[in-house]
CSV table of C-alpha atoms and ligand atoms in Angstrom, one decimal:
chain,number,residue,atom,x,y,z
A,29,MET,CA,23.0,20.5,17.6
A,30,ASN,CA,24.3,21.4,21.1
A,31,ASP,CA,25.0,19.0,23.9
A,32,ARG,CA,21.8,19.7,25.8
A,33,MET,CA,19.6,19.1,22.7
A,34,GLN,CA,21.6,16.0,21.8
A,35,GLN,CA,21.1,14.5,25.2
A,36,ALA,CA,17.4,15.4,25.2
A,37,PHE,CA,17.0,13.7,21.8
A,38,ASN,CA,18.8,10.6,23.0
A,39,ASP,CA,16.5,10.5,26.0
A,40,GLN,CA,13.5,10.7,23.7
A,41,ILE,CA,14.9,7.9,21.5
A,42,ASN,CA,14.8,5.8,24.6
A,43,GLU,CA,11.2,6.9,25.4
A,44,GLU,CA,10.1,5.8,21.9
A,45,LEU,CA,11.9,2.5,22.2
A,46,PHE,CA,10.4,1.9,25.6
A,47,SER,CA,7.0,2.7,24.0
A,48,ALA,CA,7.6,0.0,21.4
A,49,TYR,CA,8.5,-2.4,24.3
A,50,ILE,CA,5.2,-1.6,26.1
A,51,TYR,CA,3.1,-2.1,23.0
A,52,LEU,CA,4.9,-5.4,22.3
A,53,ALA,CA,4.1,-6.5,25.9
A,54,MET,CA,0.4,-5.4,25.2
A,55,THR,CA,0.5,-7.5,22.0
A,56,ALA,CA,1.6,-10.5,24.0
A,57,HIS,CA,-1.1,-9.8,26.6
A,58,PHE,CA,-3.8,-9.8,23.9
A,59,GLU,CA,-2.4,-12.8,22.2
A,60,ALA,CA,-2.7,-14.6,25.5
A,61,MET,CA,-6.4,-13.6,25.6
A,62,ASN,CA,-6.9,-14.8,22.0
A,63,LEU,CA,-7.9,-11.3,20.9
A,64,GLU,CA,-6.0,-11.3,17.7
A,65,GLY,CA,-7.3,-8.0,16.4
A,66,CYS,CA,-6.3,-6.1,19.5
A,67,ALA,CA,-2.9,-7.8,19.3
A,68,ALA,CA,-2.5,-6.8,15.7
A,69,TRP,CA,-3.4,-3.2,16.6
A,70,MET,CA,-0.8,-3.1,19.4
A,71,ASN,CA,1.8,-4.8,17.2
A,72,LEU,CA,1.4,-2.1,14.5
A,73,GLN,CA,1.7,0.5,17.3
A,74,ALA,CA,5.0,-1.0,18.4
A,75,GLN,CA,6.3,-0.8,14.8
A,76,GLU,CA,5.3,2.9,14.7
A,77,GLU,CA,7.3,3.5,17.8
A,78,VAL,CA,10.4,2.0,16.4
A,79,MET,CA,9.9,4.3,13.4
A,80,HIS,CA,9.6,7.3,15.7
A,81,ALA,CA,12.8,6.4,17.5
A,82,LYS,CA,14.6,6.0,14.1
A,83,ARG,CA,13.3,9.3,13.0
A,84,LEU,CA,14.9,11.0,16.0
A,85,PHE,CA,18.0,8.9,15.6
A,86,ASP,CA,18.4,10.1,12.0
A,87,HIS,CA,17.9,13.7,13.0
A,88,VAL,CA,20.7,13.5,15.6
A,89,ASN,CA,23.0,11.9,13.0
A,90,ARG,CA,22.2,14.3,10.2
A,91,ARG,CA,23.0,17.2,12.6
A,92,GLY,CA,26.5,15.8,13.3
A,93,GLY,CA,25.4,14.6,16.7
A,94,ARG,CA,26.1,11.2,18.4
A,95,VAL,CA,23.3,8.8,19.1
A,96,VAL,CA,23.8,7.0,22.5
A,97,LEU,CA,21.4,4.1,23.1
A,98,LYS,CA,20.5,3.4,26.7
A,99,SER,CA,19.0,0.4,28.3
A,100,ILE,CA,15.2,-0.1,27.9
A,101,GLY,CA,13.1,-0.7,31.0
A,102,GLU,CA,11.1,-3.8,31.6
A,103,PRO,CA,7.4,-3.4,30.7
A,104,PRO,CA,4.6,-5.0,32.8
A,105,VAL,CA,3.2,-8.5,31.8
A,106,ASP,CA,-0.4,-8.1,32.7
A,107,PHE,CA,-2.4,-5.0,31.7
A,108,GLY,CA,-5.9,-6.1,32.8
A,109,SER,CA,-9.0,-6.1,30.7
A,110,PRO,CA,-9.0,-4.9,27.1
A,111,LEU,CA,-10.4,-1.5,28.2
A,112,GLU,CA,-7.8,-1.2,31.0
A,113,THR,CA,-5.1,-2.1,28.5
A,114,PHE,CA,-6.1,0.6,26.1
A,115,GLU,CA,-6.6,3.1,28.9
A,116,LYS,CA,-3.0,2.4,29.9
A,117,ALA,CA,-1.9,2.9,26.3
A,118,LEU,CA,-3.8,6.3,26.2
A,119,ALA,CA,-2.1,7.4,29.5
A,120,HIS,CA,1.2,6.4,28.0
A,121,GLU,CA,0.6,8.5,24.9
A,122,GLN,CA,-0.4,11.5,27.0
A,123,HIS,CA,3.0,11.1,28.8
A,124,ILE,CA,4.8,11.0,25.5
A,125,THR,CA,2.9,14.1,24.3
A,126,GLY,CA,4.2,15.9,27.4
A,127,CYS,CA,7.8,14.7,26.6
A,128,ILE,CA,7.6,16.0,23.0
A,129,HIS,CA,6.1,19.4,24.2
A,130,ASP,CA,9.0,19.7,26.7
A,131,LEU,CA,11.5,18.9,24.0
A,132,TYR,CA,10.0,21.5,21.7
A,133,ARG,CA,10.1,24.2,24.4
A,134,MET,CA,13.8,23.3,25.0
A,135,ALA,CA,14.5,23.7,21.2
A,136,GLN,CA,12.9,27.1,21.4
A,137,GLU,CA,15.0,28.1,24.4
A,138,GLU,CA,18.1,26.9,22.6
A,139,SER,CA,17.1,28.6,19.3
A,140,ASP,CA,17.4,25.3,17.6
A,141,LEU,CA,15.3,25.9,14.5
A,142,ALA,CA,16.0,22.6,12.8
A,143,ALA,CA,14.9,20.6,15.9
A,144,GLN,CA,11.8,22.7,16.2
A,145,LEU,CA,10.9,21.8,12.6
A,146,GLU,CA,11.5,18.1,13.2
A,147,LEU,CA,9.5,18.2,16.4
A,148,GLN,CA,6.5,19.8,14.7
A,149,TRP,CA,6.0,16.4,13.0
A,150,PHE,CA,6.0,14.7,16.4
A,151,ILE,CA,3.6,17.3,17.9
A,152,ASP,CA,1.1,16.5,15.0
A,153,GLU,CA,1.8,12.8,15.3
A,154,GLN,CA,0.9,12.9,19.0
A,155,VAL,CA,-2.5,14.4,18.2
A,156,GLU,CA,-3.1,11.4,16.0
A,157,GLU,CA,-1.8,8.9,18.5
A,158,GLU,CA,-4.1,10.2,21.3
A,159,GLU,CA,-7.0,10.4,18.9
A,160,ASN,CA,-6.6,6.8,17.7
A,161,THR,CA,-6.1,5.4,21.2
A,162,GLY,CA,-8.8,7.5,22.7
A,163,ARG,CA,-11.3,6.3,20.1
A,164,ALA,CA,-10.5,2.7,20.9
A,165,VAL,CA,-11.0,3.5,24.7
A,166,ASP,CA,-14.4,5.1,23.9
A,167,GLN,CA,-15.5,2.1,21.8
A,168,LEU,CA,-14.5,-0.4,24.5
A,169,ARG,CA,-16.3,1.6,27.1
A,170,MET,CA,-19.4,1.5,24.9
A,171,ALA,CA,-19.1,-2.2,24.5
A,172,GLY,CA,-19.0,-2.6,28.3
A,173,ASP,CA,-19.6,-6.3,29.3
A,174,ASP,CA,-21.1,-7.2,25.9
A,175,GLN,CA,-18.8,-10.0,24.7
A,176,VAL,CA,-20.3,-10.0,21.2
A,177,ALA,CA,-19.5,-6.2,20.9
A,178,LEU,CA,-16.0,-6.9,22.1
A,179,LEU,CA,-15.5,-9.6,19.4
A,180,MET,CA,-16.8,-7.2,16.8
A,181,LEU,CA,-14.4,-4.5,18.0
A,182,ASP,CA,-11.5,-7.0,18.0
A,183,ARG,CA,-12.2,-7.6,14.3
A,184,GLU,CA,-12.3,-3.9,13.6
A,185,PHE,CA,-9.1,-3.2,15.5
A,186,GLY,CA,-7.5,-6.0,13.4
A,187,ALA,CA,-8.3,-4.1,10.2
A,188,ARG,CA,-6.0,-1.2,11.2
A,189,THR,CA,-3.5,-0.4,8.5
A,190,PRO,CA,0.1,1.0,8.8
A,191,GLU,CA,0.4,4.8,8.7
A,192,GLU,CA,2.2,6.4,5.8
A,193,GLU,CA,5.2,8.3,6.8
A,194,GLU,CA,5.6,11.8,5.3
B,225,OFO,FE1,5.9,7.7,19.6
B,225,OFO,O1,4.2,8.0,19.8
B,225,OFO,FE2,3.4,6.7,20.8
B,225,OFO,O2,4.5,6.7,22.2
């Protein structure tokens, strides 16, 4: 893989690890509110982000490139209400989708077919990420100020299971 692609993959590894950091901060935020199901949902999300970073990491290595890990930014501490927190998670996923699409377009410009194939998995994954997070946002909006509905949703979010990697 050429230098431009290698650098862009390294930047994306950093984006994915920062995502994990944000979701861990959201886990802590929900733990502090005693919303264990929401916390478990975010914790699972954080683990998936580490898996995404590792997938890009492996791709760079398998192509004879050099992984360079950069420092990870500090995430916020307070994300607001459960709805506001999930809305921020959705906005973050939309940002990551944009990054993946830019990376794919770069791979096309550079005629890097192997990177394009790898990134197709991520394009598909982002559809799922936005779908899952968007559903949670919609459900929390429906619950509104109803505390019982919120507790029921918390239980449902806690039942989320890890995604199988293909
Ligand atoms: Fe890696 O998909 Fe979320 O950020």
